[in-house]
PDB file of C-alpha atoms in Angstrom:
ATOM      1  CA  MET A   1      -0.373  -0.098   0.076  1.00  0.00           C
ATOM      2  CA  ASN A   2       1.227   3.627  -1.114  1.00  0.00           C
ATOM      3  CA  ASN A   3       1.467   6.786   0.518  1.00  0.00           C
ATOM      4  CA  CYS A   4      -1.587   8.457  -0.962  1.00  0.00           C
ATOM      5  CA  ASP A   5      -4.032   5.312  -0.197  1.00  0.00           C
ATOM      6  CA  VAL A   6      -2.794   5.553   3.408  1.00  0.00           C
ATOM      7  CA  ILE A   7      -3.564   9.357   3.762  1.00  0.00           C
ATOM      8  CA  GLU A   8      -6.550   8.609   1.890  1.00  0.00           C
ATOM      9  CA  ARG A   9      -8.245   6.531   4.198  1.00  0.00           C
ATOM     10  CA  TYR A  10      -7.155   8.145   7.725  1.00  0.00           C
ATOM     11  CA  TYR A  11      -8.613  11.377   5.518  1.00  0.00           C
ATOM     12  CA  ARG A  12     -12.247   9.932   5.036  1.00  0.00           C
ATOM     13  CA  ASP A  13     -11.993   7.968   8.311  1.00  0.00           C
ATOM     14  CA  HIS A  14     -10.508  11.059  10.657  1.00  0.00           C
ATOM     15  CA  ARG A  15     -11.663  14.318   8.842  1.00  0.00           C
ATOM     16  CA  ASP A  16     -14.171  14.704  11.330  1.00  0.00           C
ATOM     17  CA  GLU A  17     -12.502  14.453  14.843  1.00  0.00           C
ATOM     18  CA  LEU A  18      -9.416  16.563  13.169  1.00  0.00           C
ATOM     19  CA  LEU A  19     -11.443  19.619  12.311  1.00  0.00           C
ATOM     20  CA  ALA A  20     -12.905  19.536  15.657  1.00  0.00           C
ATOM     21  CA  PHE A  21      -9.959  19.967  17.236  1.00  0.00           C
ATOM     22  CA  VAL A  22      -8.498  22.272  15.050  1.00  0.00           C
ATOM     23  CA  SER A  23     -12.119  24.123  15.250  1.00  0.00           C
ATOM     24  CA  SER A  24     -12.023  24.094  19.098  1.00  0.00           C
ATOM     25  CA  ARG A  25      -8.469  25.409  18.862  1.00  0.00           C
ATOM     26  CA  LEU A  26      -9.326  28.297  16.687  1.00  0.00           C
ATOM     27  CA  GLY A  27     -12.365  29.270  18.786  1.00  0.00           C
ATOM     28  CA  GLY A  28     -15.148  27.844  16.469  1.00  0.00           C
ATOM     29  CA  ASP A  29     -14.058  29.071  13.147  1.00  0.00           C
ATOM     30  CA  ALA A  30     -15.013  26.637  10.804  1.00  0.00           C
ATOM     31  CA  MET A  31     -13.448  28.016   7.721  1.00  0.00           C
ATOM     32  CA  THR A  32     -10.007  28.941   8.976  1.00  0.00           C
ATOM     33  CA  ALA A  33     -10.411  25.139  10.324  1.00  0.00           C
ATOM     34  CA  GLU A  34     -11.375  23.140   7.108  1.00  0.00           C
ATOM     35  CA  ASP A  35      -8.571  25.871   5.329  1.00  0.00           C
ATOM     36  CA  MET A  36      -5.967  24.023   7.849  1.00  0.00           C
ATOM     37  CA  VAL A  37      -7.209  20.599   7.476  1.00  0.00           C
ATOM     38  CA  GLN A  38      -6.616  20.163   3.514  1.00  0.00           C
ATOM     39  CA  GLU A  39      -3.687  22.330   3.841  1.00  0.00           C
ATOM     40  CA  LEU A  40      -2.156  19.689   5.849  1.00  0.00           C
ATOM     41  CA  PHE A  41      -3.562  16.895   4.125  1.00  0.00           C
ATOM     42  CA  LEU A  42      -2.292  18.281   0.720  1.00  0.00           C
ATOM     43  CA  ARG A  43       1.435  18.434   2.274  1.00  0.00           C
ATOM     44  CA  LEU A  44       1.553  15.336   3.372  1.00  0.00           C
ATOM     45  CA  LEU A  45       0.444  14.395  -0.350  1.00  0.00           C
ATOM     46  CA  SER A  46       3.016  16.126  -1.455  1.00  0.00           C
ATOM     47  CA  ASP A  47       5.988  14.936   0.219  1.00  0.00           C
ATOM     48  CA  ASP A  48       7.185  12.147  -1.486  1.00  0.00           C
ATOM     49  CA  ARG A  49      10.334  11.325   0.747  1.00  0.00           C
ATOM     50  CA  ARG A  50       8.224  10.657   4.174  1.00  0.00           C
ATOM     51  CA  VAL A  51       7.296   7.249   4.349  1.00  0.00           C
ATOM     52  CA  ILE A  52       3.872   7.064   5.823  1.00  0.00           C
ATOM     53  CA  VAL A  53       3.408   4.318   8.174  1.00  0.00           C
ATOM     54  CA  GLU A  54      -0.384   3.760   9.229  1.00  0.00           C
ATOM     55  CA  ALA A  55       0.329   3.524  13.091  1.00  0.00           C
ATOM     56  CA  THR A  56       2.130   6.702  13.165  1.00  0.00           C
ATOM     57  CA  LEU A  57       0.103   8.461  10.897  1.00  0.00           C
ATOM     58  CA  PRO A  58      -1.920   9.797  13.981  1.00  0.00           C
ATOM     59  CA  SER A  59       0.921  11.062  15.359  1.00  0.00           C
ATOM     60  CA  LEU A  60       2.192  12.634  12.208  1.00  0.00           C
ATOM     61  CA  VAL A  61      -1.133  14.429  11.924  1.00  0.00           C
ATOM     62  CA  TYR A  62      -1.831  16.090  14.876  1.00  0.00           C
ATOM     63  CA  THR A  63       1.497  17.190  15.329  1.00  0.00           C
ATOM     64  CA  MET A  64       1.245  19.021  11.444  1.00  0.00           C
ATOM     65  CA  ALA A  65      -2.264  20.341  13.342  1.00  0.00           C
ATOM     66  CA  ARG A  66      -0.446  21.812  15.971  1.00  0.00           C
ATOM     67  CA  ARG A  67       2.036  23.388  14.099  1.00  0.00           C
ATOM     68  CA  LEU A  68      -0.233  24.814  11.104  1.00  0.00           C
ATOM     69  CA  LEU A  69      -2.164  26.431  14.423  1.00  0.00           C
ATOM     70  CA  VAL A  70       1.039  27.468  15.795  1.00  0.00           C
ATOM     71  CA  ASP A  71       1.874  29.651  12.375  1.00  0.00           C
ATOM     72  CA  HIS A  72      -1.775  30.312  11.983  1.00  0.00           C
ATOM     73  CA  PHE A  73      -1.236  32.853  15.549  1.00  0.00           C
ATOM     74  CA  ARG A  74       2.090  33.511  14.935  1.00  0.00           C
ATOM     75  CA  ARG A  75       1.189  35.068  11.772  1.00  0.00           C
ATOM     76  CA  ARG A  76      -1.852  36.885  13.507  1.00  0.00           C
ATOM     77  CA  GLN A  77       0.228  38.072  16.146  1.00  0.00           C
ATOM     78  CA  GLN A  78       2.219  40.078  13.501  1.00  0.00           C
ATOM     79  CA  GLN A  79      -0.606  41.171  11.671  1.00  0.00           C
ATOM     80  CA  ARG A  80      -2.282  42.738  14.992  1.00  0.00           C
ATOM     81  CA  LEU A  81       1.456  44.153  15.766  1.00  0.00           C
ATOM     82  CA  TYR A  82       1.923  45.857  12.542  1.00  0.00           C
ATOM     83  CA  GLU A  83      -1.549  47.266  12.177  1.00  0.00           C
ATOM     84  CA  GLN A  84      -0.943  49.063  15.286  1.00  0.00           C
ATOM     85  CA  GLN A  85       2.460  50.414  14.497  1.00  0.00           C
ATOM     86  CA  HIS A  86       0.817  51.117  11.572  1.00  0.00           C
ATOM     87  CA  SER A  87      -1.684  53.159  13.345  1.00  0.00           C
ATOM     88  CA  LEU A  88       0.528  54.931  15.950  1.00  0.00           C
ATOM     89  CA  SER A  89       3.275  56.346  13.240  1.00  0.00           C
ATOM     90  CA  ALA A  90      -0.358  58.147  11.509  1.00  0.00           C
ATOM     91  CA  MET A  91      -0.713  59.683  14.608  1.00  0.00           C
ATOM     92  CA  ALA A  92       2.265  60.821  15.470  1.00  0.00           C
ATOM     93  CA  ASP A  93       2.180  62.825  11.294  1.00  0.00           C
ATOM     94  CA  ASP A  94      -0.926  64.281  13.232  1.00  0.00           C
ATOM     95  CA  PRO A  95      -0.003  66.428  16.011  1.00  0.00           C
ATOM     96  CA  LEU A  96      -3.449  66.949  17.043  1.00  0.00           C
ATOM     97  CA  PRO A  97      -4.242  63.971  18.850  1.00  0.00           C
ATOM     98  CA  ALA A  98      -1.091  64.525  20.868  1.00  0.00           C
ATOM     99  CA  ILE A  99      -2.204  68.487  21.857  1.00  0.00           C
ATOM    100  CA  TYR A 100      -5.754  66.926  22.635  1.00  0.00           C
ATOM    101  CA  PHE A 101      -4.652  64.202  25.142  1.00  0.00           C
ATOM    102  CA  ARG A 102      -1.921  67.115  26.634  1.00  0.00           C
ATOM    103  CA  ASP A 103      -4.780  69.273  27.672  1.00  0.00           C
ATOM    104  CA  ALA A 104      -6.860  66.547  28.380  1.00  0.00           C
ATOM    105  CA  VAL A 105      -4.358  65.357  31.097  1.00  0.00           C
ATOM    106  CA  ALA A 106      -3.914  68.985  32.593  1.00  0.00           C
ATOM    107  CA  HIS A 107      -7.931  69.363  32.779  1.00  0.00           C
ATOM    108  CA  ILE A 108      -7.913  65.939  35.105  1.00  0.00           C
ATOM    109  CA  GLU A 109      -4.889  67.020  36.979  1.00  0.00           C
ATOM    110  CA  ARG A 110      -6.959  70.414  37.907  1.00  0.00           C
ATOM    111  CA  ARG A 111      -9.682  68.271  38.613  1.00  0.00           C
ATOM    112  CA  LEU A 112      -7.403  66.328  40.561  1.00  0.00           C
ATOM    113  CA  ASP A 113      -5.914  68.842  42.744  1.00  0.00           C
ATOM    114  CA  ARG A 114      -9.103  70.146  43.849  1.00  0.00           C
ATOM    115  CA  LEU A 115      -9.582  66.668  45.627  1.00  0.00           C
ATOM    116  CA  PRO A 116      -8.417  65.483  49.160  1.00  0.00           C
ATOM    117  CA  GLN A 117      -4.732  63.649  48.977  1.00  0.00           C
ATOM    118  CA  PRO A 118      -5.788  61.084  49.755  1.00  0.00           C
ATOM    119  CA  CYS A 119      -8.618  60.283  46.917  1.00  0.00           C
ATOM    120  CA  ALA A 120      -6.203  61.857  44.524  1.00  0.00           C
ATOM    121  CA  GLU A 121      -2.778  59.868  45.498  1.00  0.00           C
ATOM    122  CA  VAL A 122      -5.126  56.408  44.941  1.00  0.00           C
ATOM    123  CA  TYR A 123      -6.537  57.757  41.321  1.00  0.00           C
ATOM    124  CA  ARG A 124      -3.415  59.192  40.426  1.00  0.00           C
ATOM    125  CA  LEU A 125      -1.954  55.847  41.293  1.00  0.00           C
ATOM    126  CA  HIS A 126      -4.890  53.626  39.343  1.00  0.00           C
ATOM    127  CA  LEU A 127      -4.931  55.749  36.523  1.00  0.00           C
ATOM    128  CA  TYR A 128      -1.407  56.444  35.636  1.00  0.00           C
ATOM    129  CA  GLY A 129       0.168  53.554  37.206  1.00  0.00           C
ATOM    130  CA  GLY A 130      -2.589  51.178  35.833  1.00  0.00           C
ATOM    131  CA  MET A 131      -2.872  49.582  39.437  1.00  0.00           C
ATOM    132  CA  LYS A 132      -5.570  47.898  40.449  1.00  0.00           C
ATOM    133  CA  VAL A 133      -6.851  48.323  44.121  1.00  0.00           C
ATOM    134  CA  ALA A 134      -5.087  45.314  45.595  1.00  0.00           C
ATOM    135  CA  ASP A 135      -1.793  46.809  44.805  1.00  0.00           C
ATOM    136  CA  ILE A 136      -2.596  50.378  45.669  1.00  0.00           C
ATOM    137  CA  THR A 137      -3.320  48.843  48.861  1.00  0.00           C
ATOM    138  CA  ARG A 138       0.131  47.225  49.170  1.00  0.00           C
ATOM    139  CA  GLN A 139       1.793  50.168  47.988  1.00  0.00           C
ATOM    140  CA  LEU A 140       0.161  52.810  50.268  1.00  0.00           C
ATOM    141  CA  GLY A 141      -0.408  49.845  53.321  1.00  0.00           C
ATOM    142  CA  MET A 142      -4.502  50.901  53.122  1.00  0.00           C
ATOM    143  CA  ASP A 143      -6.935  49.152  54.091  1.00  0.00           C
ATOM    144  CA  TYR A 144      -8.497  47.842  50.898  1.00  0.00           C
ATOM    145  CA  LYS A 145     -12.105  48.711  51.835  1.00  0.00           C
ATOM    146  CA  ALA A 146     -10.704  52.185  52.097  1.00  0.00           C
ATOM    147  CA  VAL A 147      -8.738  52.535  48.553  1.00  0.00           C
ATOM    148  CA  GLU A 148     -11.842  51.234  47.033  1.00  0.00           C
ATOM    149  CA  TYR A 149     -13.545  53.763  49.043  1.00  0.00           C
ATOM    150  CA  ARG A 150     -11.398  56.466  47.479  1.00  0.00           C
ATOM    151  CA  LEU A 151     -11.239  55.607  44.283  1.00  0.00           C
ATOM    152  CA  GLY A 152     -15.089  55.404  43.762  1.00  0.00           C
ATOM    153  CA  GLN A 153     -14.928  58.606  44.990  1.00  0.00           C
ATOM    154  CA  ALA A 154     -12.497  60.376  43.228  1.00  0.00           C
ATOM    155  CA  ARG A 155     -13.751  58.857  40.626  1.00  0.00           C
ATOM    156  CA  ARG A 156     -17.448  60.190  41.079  1.00  0.00           C
ATOM    157  CA  GLU A 157     -15.364  63.779  41.674  1.00  0.00           C
ATOM    158  CA  VAL A 158     -13.932  64.083  38.916  1.00  0.00           C
ATOM    159  CA  ARG A 159     -16.661  63.021  36.899  1.00  0.00           C
ATOM    160  CA  ARG A 160     -18.636  65.802  37.872  1.00  0.00           C
ATOM    161  CA  LEU A 161     -15.931  68.062  37.297  1.00  0.00           C
ATOM    162  CA  LEU A 162     -15.659  67.044  34.244  1.00  0.00           C
ATOM    163  CA  HIS A 163     -19.342  67.067  32.994  1.00  0.00           C
ATOM    164  CA  THR A 164     -19.400  70.876  34.974  1.00  0.00           C
ATOM    165  CA  SER A 165     -16.869  72.586  32.745  1.00  0.00           C
TER     166      SER A 165
END
């Protein structure tokens, strides 16, 4: 029995199983999963150098499927990075967003100066430091509920001050 016969039989018997495996890793994207499974079997059929043994074929197929999935996610990640860099470079050409951002930060800072010091400090750590309540609690050595209360109080006050100005 030659490679093509072994691969064809495996394809007929296990295509749906492999399709479900790939689709589940892609979050249910059936069209991309179908393309990947077809690509996998085309690669197997076009590889004349490899001797396909029926006993090891399932391991080979699933290894190839995992590699195709990894390649897919790497390409998608590179595409996202490219799109982010492209959008950032487009923003860099236009000075207005930077000016608007700087003005908004200055406006918020003027509003924070009107808040009690503990509230403003908690709000700044959350807003600029990206810290969560638990992180702020550890850094300031305050009670969790107190930090949560001050953050809520600061948010309400900043929101109120921004809407009235």
